Amino acid sequence: MGKKNTGMDKTKTKRIKWLTVRMNEEESQAFEALQRQSTCQTASEYVRKAVLGNPLVRHYRNQSLDDFEKSMLLLKAELKTISDNFDEAIRQLRTLKHLPGIQQWILLNEADKTHLFKKIDTISTTIEKAYELWLRESTPSEARPNPLPTTKKK
């Protein structure tokens, strides 16, 4: 029995034959879309698998994961800004020598502290929602564990 070339062999078979296919623009775009949805890295790999009857594995995109990722990236950028502002505020605090200056600093930075706590709550809520959604998608309703424990500020 001959060994199948799975593409993962250490020795490569030299490919000397060409297969040329003519397509109109619509067919070409459809082909490219199908190839991008697969795990194949190249058009040649995709065609080779299709022609030889090997399985074509398609990517599975989880829309809830994509949405979660987008919201977390936005939150990450906002937290970076808050962090930079906090670092600057601490530098200012270190330069203050007298009580009136420190009291004024506390009042000015109260808004930043409130904003930070709101963002932390948003992150917590977003993670809880994503967890519950993934849980619903991945397990039958009878087998679901209790939701994530939440902590509330006092």
mmCIF file with all atom_site columns, C-alpha atoms in Angstrom:
data_model
loop_
_atom_site.group_PDB
_atom_site.id
_atom_site.type_symbol
_atom_site.label_atom_id
_atom_site.label_alt_id
_atom_site.label_comp_id
_atom_site.label_asym_id
_atom_site.label_entity_id
_atom_site.label_seq_id
_atom_site.pdbx_PDB_ins_code
_atom_site.Cartn_x
_atom_site.Cartn_y
_atom_site.Cartn_z
_atom_site.occupancy
_atom_site.B_iso_or_equiv
_atom_site.pdbx_formal_charge
_atom_site.auth_seq_id
_atom_site.auth_comp_id
_atom_site.auth_asym_id
_atom_site.auth_atom_id
_atom_site.pdbx_PDB_model_num
ATOM 1   C CA . MET A 1 1   ? 0.000   0.000  0.000   1.00 0.00 ? 1   MET A CA 1
ATOM 2   C CA . GLY A 1 2   ? 1.257   3.449  -0.879  1.00 0.00 ? 2   GLY A CA 1
ATOM 3   C CA . LYS A 1 3   ? 1.559   6.138  1.715   1.00 0.00 ? 3   LYS A CA 1
ATOM 4   C CA . LYS A 1 4   ? -0.722  9.156  1.309   1.00 0.00 ? 4   LYS A CA 1
ATOM 5   C CA . ASN A 1 5   ? 0.944   12.546 1.129   1.00 0.00 ? 5   ASN A CA 1
ATOM 6   C CA . THR A 1 6   ? -0.835  14.438 3.899   1.00 0.00 ? 6   THR A CA 1
ATOM 7   C CA . GLY A 1 7   ? 1.286   17.559 3.651   1.00 0.00 ? 7   GLY A CA 1
ATOM 8   C CA . MET A 1 8   ? 2.773   16.787 7.063   1.00 0.00 ? 8   MET A CA 1
ATOM 9   C CA . ASP A 1 9   ? 5.420   14.391 5.773   1.00 0.00 ? 9   ASP A CA 1
ATOM 10  C CA . LYS A 1 10  ? 9.012   15.366 6.382   1.00 0.00 ? 10  LYS A CA 1
ATOM 11  C CA . THR A 1 11  ? 9.924   14.677 2.757   1.00 0.00 ? 11  THR A CA 1
ATOM 12  C CA . LYS A 1 12  ? 8.207   16.752 0.104   1.00 0.00 ? 12  LYS A CA 1
ATOM 13  C CA . THR A 1 13  ? 7.149   15.337 -3.199  1.00 0.00 ? 13  THR A CA 1
ATOM 14  C CA . LYS A 1 14  ? 8.212   17.539 -6.075  1.00 0.00 ? 14  LYS A CA 1
ATOM 15  C CA . ARG A 1 15  ? 5.149   18.652 -7.967  1.00 0.00 ? 15  ARG A CA 1
ATOM 16  C CA . ILE A 1 16  ? 5.858   18.997 -11.656 1.00 0.00 ? 16  ILE A CA 1
ATOM 17  C CA . LYS A 1 17  ? 2.353   18.940 -13.159 1.00 0.00 ? 17  LYS A CA 1
ATOM 18  C CA . TRP A 1 18  ? 0.217   22.046 -13.530 1.00 0.00 ? 18  TRP A CA 1
ATOM 19  C CA . LEU A 1 19  ? -3.552  22.344 -13.422 1.00 0.00 ? 19  LEU A CA 1
ATOM 20  C CA . THR A 1 20  ? -4.914  25.527 -14.959 1.00 0.00 ? 20  THR A CA 1
ATOM 21  C CA . VAL A 1 21  ? -8.518  26.543 -14.431 1.00 0.00 ? 21  VAL A CA 1
ATOM 22  C CA . ARG A 1 22  ? -10.156 29.542 -16.077 1.00 0.00 ? 22  ARG A CA 1
ATOM 23  C CA . MET A 1 23  ? -12.853 31.374 -14.123 1.00 0.00 ? 23  MET A CA 1
ATOM 24  C CA . ASN A 1 24  ? -14.870 34.518 -14.557 1.00 0.00 ? 24  ASN A CA 1
ATOM 25  C CA . GLU A 1 25  ? -14.653 37.207 -11.865 1.00 0.00 ? 25  GLU A CA 1
ATOM 26  C CA . GLU A 1 26  ? -17.695 35.939 -9.937  1.00 0.00 ? 26  GLU A CA 1
ATOM 27  C CA . GLU A 1 27  ? -16.416 32.338 -9.864  1.00 0.00 ? 27  GLU A CA 1
ATOM 28  C CA . SER A 1 28  ? -12.966 33.528 -8.829  1.00 0.00 ? 28  SER A CA 1
ATOM 29  C CA . GLN A 1 29  ? -14.380 35.551 -5.929  1.00 0.00 ? 29  GLN A CA 1
ATOM 30  C CA . ALA A 1 30  ? -16.529 32.595 -4.820  1.00 0.00 ? 30  ALA A CA 1
ATOM 31  C CA . PHE A 1 31  ? -13.489 30.288 -4.951  1.00 0.00 ? 31  PHE A CA 1
ATOM 32  C CA . GLU A 1 32  ? -11.347 32.736 -2.946  1.00 0.00 ? 32  GLU A CA 1
ATOM 33  C CA . ALA A 1 33  ? -14.093 33.099 -0.330  1.00 0.00 ? 33  ALA A CA 1
ATOM 34  C CA . LEU A 1 34  ? -14.350 29.307 0.072   1.00 0.00 ? 34  LEU A CA 1
ATOM 35  C CA . GLN A 1 35  ? -10.581 28.951 0.315   1.00 0.00 ? 35  GLN A CA 1
ATOM 36  C CA . ARG A 1 36  ? -10.366 31.689 2.981   1.00 0.00 ? 36  ARG A CA 1
ATOM 37  C CA . GLN A 1 37  ? -13.076 29.915 5.014   1.00 0.00 ? 37  GLN A CA 1
ATOM 38  C CA . SER A 1 38  ? -11.013 26.730 5.015   1.00 0.00 ? 38  SER A CA 1
ATOM 39  C CA . THR A 1 39  ? -7.930  25.836 6.983   1.00 0.00 ? 39  THR A CA 1
ATOM 40  C CA . CYS A 1 40  ? -5.931  25.617 3.739   1.00 0.00 ? 40  CYS A CA 1
ATOM 41  C CA . GLN A 1 41  ? -3.086  28.115 3.601   1.00 0.00 ? 41  GLN A CA 1
ATOM 42  C CA . THR A 1 42  ? -2.936  28.334 -0.190  1.00 0.00 ? 42  THR A CA 1
ATOM 43  C CA . ALA A 1 43  ? -5.255  28.018 -3.155  1.00 0.00 ? 43  ALA A CA 1
ATOM 44  C CA . SER A 1 44  ? -3.123  25.103 -4.389  1.00 0.00 ? 44  SER A CA 1
ATOM 45  C CA . GLU A 1 45  ? -3.617  23.217 -1.143  1.00 0.00 ? 45  GLU A CA 1
ATOM 46  C CA . TYR A 1 46  ? -7.375  23.832 -1.291  1.00 0.00 ? 46  TYR A CA 1
ATOM 47  C CA . VAL A 1 47  ? -7.682  22.640 -4.916  1.00 0.00 ? 47  VAL A CA 1
ATOM 48  C CA . ARG A 1 48  ? -5.454  19.617 -4.274  1.00 0.00 ? 48  ARG A CA 1
ATOM 49  C CA . LYS A 1 49  ? -7.634  18.491 -1.359  1.00 0.00 ? 49  LYS A CA 1
ATOM 50  C CA . ALA A 1 50  ? -10.864 19.076 -3.282  1.00 0.00 ? 50  ALA A CA 1
ATOM 51  C CA . VAL A 1 51  ? -9.687  17.251 -6.406  1.00 0.00 ? 51  VAL A CA 1
ATOM 52  C CA . LEU A 1 52  ? -8.185  14.306 -4.532  1.00 0.00 ? 52  LEU A CA 1
ATOM 53  C CA . GLY A 1 53  ? -11.233 13.890 -2.296  1.00 0.00 ? 53  GLY A CA 1
ATOM 54  C CA . ASN A 1 54  ? -9.434  14.768 0.941   1.00 0.00 ? 54  ASN A CA 1
ATOM 55  C CA . PRO A 1 55  ? -11.569 16.450 3.636   1.00 0.00 ? 55  PRO A CA 1
ATOM 56  C CA . LEU A 1 56  ? -11.765 20.235 3.525   1.00 0.00 ? 56  LEU A CA 1
ATOM 57  C CA . VAL A 1 57  ? -11.976 21.668 7.021   1.00 0.00 ? 57  VAL A CA 1
ATOM 58  C CA . ARG A 1 58  ? -13.753 24.991 7.298   1.00 0.00 ? 58  ARG A CA 1
ATOM 59  C CA . HIS A 1 59  ? -13.120 27.564 9.969   1.00 0.00 ? 59  HIS A CA 1
ATOM 60  C CA . TYR A 1 60  ? -15.886 27.933 12.487  1.00 0.00 ? 60  TYR A CA 1
ATOM 61  C CA . ARG A 1 61  ? -16.387 31.514 13.643  1.00 0.00 ? 61  ARG A CA 1
ATOM 62  C CA . ASN A 1 62  ? -18.148 32.068 16.903  1.00 0.00 ? 62  ASN A CA 1
ATOM 63  C CA . GLN A 1 63  ? -19.984 35.405 16.595  1.00 0.00 ? 63  GLN A CA 1
ATOM 64  C CA . SER A 1 64  ? -20.373 35.768 20.355  1.00 0.00 ? 64  SER A CA 1
ATOM 65  C CA . LEU A 1 65  ? -16.611 35.304 20.765  1.00 0.00 ? 65  LEU A CA 1
ATOM 66  C CA . ASP A 1 66  ? -15.944 37.887 18.054  1.00 0.00 ? 66  ASP A CA 1
ATOM 67  C CA . ASP A 1 67  ? -18.283 40.377 19.747  1.00 0.00 ? 67  ASP A CA 1
ATOM 68  C CA . PHE A 1 68  ? -16.677 39.706 23.120  1.00 0.00 ? 68  PHE A CA 1
ATOM 69  C CA . GLU A 1 69  ? -13.217 40.212 21.654  1.00 0.00 ? 69  GLU A CA 1
ATOM 70  C CA . LYS A 1 70  ? -14.199 43.556 20.088  1.00 0.00 ? 70  LYS A CA 1
ATOM 71  C CA . SER A 1 71  ? -15.708 44.854 23.323  1.00 0.00 ? 71  SER A CA 1
ATOM 72  C CA . MET A 1 72  ? -12.695 43.718 25.355  1.00 0.00 ? 72  MET A CA 1
ATOM 73  C CA . LEU A 1 73  ? -10.285 45.428 22.931  1.00 0.00 ? 73  LEU A CA 1
ATOM 74  C CA . LEU A 1 74  ? -12.217 48.685 23.329  1.00 0.00 ? 74  LEU A CA 1
ATOM 75  C CA . LEU A 1 75  ? -12.158 48.311 27.102  1.00 0.00 ? 75  LEU A CA 1
ATOM 76  C CA . LYS A 1 76  ? -8.447  47.560 26.988  1.00 0.00 ? 76  LYS A CA 1
ATOM 77  C CA . ALA A 1 77  ? -7.788  50.821 25.149  1.00 0.00 ? 77  ALA A CA 1
ATOM 78  C CA . GLU A 1 78  ? -9.915  52.766 27.635  1.00 0.00 ? 78  GLU A CA 1
ATOM 79  C CA . LEU A 1 79  ? -8.139  51.137 30.580  1.00 0.00 ? 79  LEU A CA 1
ATOM 80  C CA . LYS A 1 80  ? -4.776  52.036 29.044  1.00 0.00 ? 80  LYS A CA 1
ATOM 81  C CA . THR A 1 81  ? -5.871  55.685 28.928  1.00 0.00 ? 81  THR A CA 1
ATOM 82  C CA . ILE A 1 82  ? -7.114  55.526 32.519  1.00 0.00 ? 82  ILE A CA 1
ATOM 83  C CA . SER A 1 83  ? -3.851  53.895 33.583  1.00 0.00 ? 83  SER A CA 1
ATOM 84  C CA . ASP A 1 84  ? -1.793  56.618 31.916  1.00 0.00 ? 84  ASP A CA 1
ATOM 85  C CA . ASN A 1 85  ? -3.902  59.296 33.629  1.00 0.00 ? 85  ASN A CA 1
ATOM 86  C CA . PHE A 1 86  ? -3.503  57.539 36.970  1.00 0.00 ? 86  PHE A CA 1
ATOM 87  C CA . ASP A 1 87  ? 0.280   57.360 36.550  1.00 0.00 ? 87  ASP A CA 1
ATOM 88  C CA . GLU A 1 88  ? 0.381   61.083 35.833  1.00 0.00 ? 88  GLU A CA 1
ATOM 89  C CA . ALA A 1 89  ? -1.799  61.810 38.878  1.00 0.00 ? 89  ALA A CA 1
ATOM 90  C CA . ILE A 1 90  ? 0.528   59.803 41.131  1.00 0.00 ? 90  ILE A CA 1
ATOM 91  C CA . ARG A 1 91  ? 3.519   61.721 39.779  1.00 0.00 ? 91  ARG A CA 1
ATOM 92  C CA . GLN A 1 92  ? 1.720   64.975 40.643  1.00 0.00 ? 92  GLN A CA 1
ATOM 93  C CA . LEU A 1 93  ? 0.864   63.690 44.121  1.00 0.00 ? 93  LEU A CA 1
ATOM 94  C CA . ARG A 1 94  ? 4.524   62.924 44.818  1.00 0.00 ? 94  ARG A CA 1
ATOM 95  C CA . THR A 1 95  ? 5.456   66.547 44.099  1.00 0.00 ? 95  THR A CA 1
ATOM 96  C CA . LEU A 1 96  ? 2.968   67.966 46.606  1.00 0.00 ? 96  LEU A CA 1
ATOM 97  C CA . LYS A 1 97  ? 4.423   69.011 49.935  1.00 0.00 ? 97  LYS A CA 1
ATOM 98  C CA . HIS A 1 98  ? 1.532   70.678 51.791  1.00 0.00 ? 98  HIS A CA 1
ATOM 99  C CA . LEU A 1 99  ? -1.869  69.495 52.992  1.00 0.00 ? 99  LEU A CA 1
ATOM 100 C CA . PRO A 1 100 ? -3.936  71.978 50.910  1.00 0.00 ? 100 PRO A CA 1
ATOM 101 C CA . GLY A 1 101 ? -2.248  70.753 47.726  1.00 0.00 ? 101 GLY A CA 1
ATOM 102 C CA . ILE A 1 102 ? -2.933  67.129 48.638  1.00 0.00 ? 102 ILE A CA 1
ATOM 103 C CA . GLN A 1 103 ? -6.583  67.890 49.409  1.00 0.00 ? 103 GLN A CA 1
ATOM 104 C CA . GLN A 1 104 ? -6.979  69.613 46.040  1.00 0.00 ? 104 GLN A CA 1
ATOM 105 C CA . TRP A 1 105 ? -5.344  66.624 44.295  1.00 0.00 ? 105 TRP A CA 1
ATOM 106 C CA . ILE A 1 106 ? -7.808  64.236 45.971  1.00 0.00 ? 106 ILE A CA 1
ATOM 107 C CA . LEU A 1 107 ? -10.791 66.285 44.762  1.00 0.00 ? 107 LEU A CA 1
ATOM 108 C CA . LEU A 1 108 ? -9.472  66.521 41.203  1.00 0.00 ? 108 LEU A CA 1
ATOM 109 C CA . ASN A 1 109 ? -8.822  62.801 40.937  1.00 0.00 ? 109 ASN A CA 1
ATOM 110 C CA . GLU A 1 110 ? -12.129 61.628 42.423  1.00 0.00 ? 110 GLU A CA 1
ATOM 111 C CA . ALA A 1 111 ? -13.721 61.697 38.949  1.00 0.00 ? 111 ALA A CA 1
ATOM 112 C CA . ASP A 1 112 ? -10.930 59.521 37.532  1.00 0.00 ? 112 ASP A CA 1
ATOM 113 C CA . LYS A 1 113 ? -11.415 57.023 40.347  1.00 0.00 ? 113 LYS A CA 1
ATOM 114 C CA . THR A 1 114 ? -15.160 56.870 39.673  1.00 0.00 ? 114 THR A CA 1
ATOM 115 C CA . HIS A 1 115 ? -14.520 56.386 35.948  1.00 0.00 ? 115 HIS A CA 1
ATOM 116 C CA . LEU A 1 116 ? -12.076 53.561 36.696  1.00 0.00 ? 116 LEU A CA 1
ATOM 117 C CA . PHE A 1 117 ? -14.579 51.742 38.919  1.00 0.00 ? 117 PHE A CA 1
ATOM 118 C CA . LYS A 1 118 ? -17.269 52.048 36.227  1.00 0.00 ? 118 LYS A CA 1
ATOM 119 C CA . LYS A 1 119 ? -14.918 50.473 33.664  1.00 0.00 ? 119 LYS A CA 1
ATOM 120 C CA . ILE A 1 120 ? -14.066 47.648 36.058  1.00 0.00 ? 120 ILE A CA 1
ATOM 121 C CA . ASP A 1 121 ? -17.802 46.981 36.506  1.00 0.00 ? 121 ASP A CA 1
ATOM 122 C CA . THR A 1 122 ? -18.254 47.017 32.708  1.00 0.00 ? 122 THR A CA 1
ATOM 123 C CA . ILE A 1 123 ? -15.464 44.476 32.290  1.00 0.00 ? 123 ILE A CA 1
ATOM 124 C CA . SER A 1 124 ? -16.938 42.255 34.973  1.00 0.00 ? 124 SER A CA 1
ATOM 125 C CA . THR A 1 125 ? -20.419 42.417 33.419  1.00 0.00 ? 125 THR A CA 1
ATOM 126 C CA . THR A 1 126 ? -19.053 41.718 29.921  1.00 0.00 ? 126 THR A CA 1
ATOM 127 C CA . ILE A 1 127 ? -17.116 38.683 31.118  1.00 0.00 ? 127 ILE A CA 1
ATOM 128 C CA . GLU A 1 128 ? -20.168 37.340 32.986  1.00 0.00 ? 128 GLU A CA 1
ATOM 129 C CA . LYS A 1 129 ? -22.384 37.751 29.899  1.00 0.00 ? 129 LYS A CA 1
ATOM 130 C CA . ALA A 1 130 ? -19.826 36.016 27.678  1.00 0.00 ? 130 ALA A CA 1
ATOM 131 C CA . TYR A 1 131 ? -19.472 33.171 30.174  1.00 0.00 ? 131 TYR A CA 1
ATOM 132 C CA . GLU A 1 132 ? -23.235 32.656 30.338  1.00 0.00 ? 132 GLU A CA 1
ATOM 133 C CA . LEU A 1 133 ? -23.550 32.774 26.545  1.00 0.00 ? 133 LEU A CA 1
ATOM 134 C CA . TRP A 1 134 ? -20.734 30.278 25.989  1.00 0.00 ? 134 TRP A CA 1
ATOM 135 C CA . LEU A 1 135 ? -22.206 28.063 28.662  1.00 0.00 ? 135 LEU A CA 1
ATOM 136 C CA . ARG A 1 136 ? -25.596 28.053 26.936  1.00 0.00 ? 136 ARG A CA 1
ATOM 137 C CA . GLU A 1 137 ? -23.994 27.282 23.558  1.00 0.00 ? 137 GLU A CA 1
ATOM 138 C CA . SER A 1 138 ? -21.731 24.515 24.815  1.00 0.00 ? 138 SER A CA 1
ATOM 139 C CA . THR A 1 139 ? -23.789 22.521 27.332  1.00 0.00 ? 139 THR A CA 1
ATOM 140 C CA . PRO A 1 140 ? -27.303 21.142 27.578  1.00 0.00 ? 140 PRO A CA 1
ATOM 141 C CA . SER A 1 141 ? -29.508 23.051 30.018  1.00 0.00 ? 141 SER A CA 1
ATOM 142 C CA . GLU A 1 142 ? -29.651 20.211 32.578  1.00 0.00 ? 142 GLU A CA 1
ATOM 143 C CA . ALA A 1 143 ? -25.853 19.992 32.820  1.00 0.00 ? 143 ALA A CA 1
ATOM 144 C CA . ARG A 1 144 ? -25.132 23.705 33.355  1.00 0.00 ? 144 ARG A CA 1
ATOM 145 C CA . PRO A 1 145 ? -23.252 24.663 36.518  1.00 0.00 ? 145 PRO A CA 1
ATOM 146 C CA . ASN A 1 146 ? -24.139 27.710 38.567  1.00 0.00 ? 146 ASN A CA 1
ATOM 147 C CA . PRO A 1 147 ? -23.136 31.052 37.028  1.00 0.00 ? 147 PRO A CA 1
ATOM 148 C CA . LEU A 1 148 ? -19.902 32.769 37.969  1.00 0.00 ? 148 LEU A CA 1
ATOM 149 C CA . PRO A 1 149 ? -19.897 34.206 41.466  1.00 0.00 ? 149 PRO A CA 1
ATOM 150 C CA . THR A 1 150 ? -20.110 37.980 41.473  1.00 0.00 ? 150 THR A CA 1
ATOM 151 C CA . THR A 1 151 ? -18.668 40.418 43.913  1.00 0.00 ? 151 THR A CA 1
ATOM 152 C CA . LYS A 1 152 ? -20.432 43.628 44.807  1.00 0.00 ? 152 LYS A CA 1
ATOM 153 C CA . LYS A 1 153 ? -18.787 46.725 46.202  1.00 0.00 ? 153 LYS A CA 1
ATOM 154 C CA . LYS A 1 154 ? -19.787 47.698 49.715  1.00 0.00 ? 154 LYS A CA 1
#
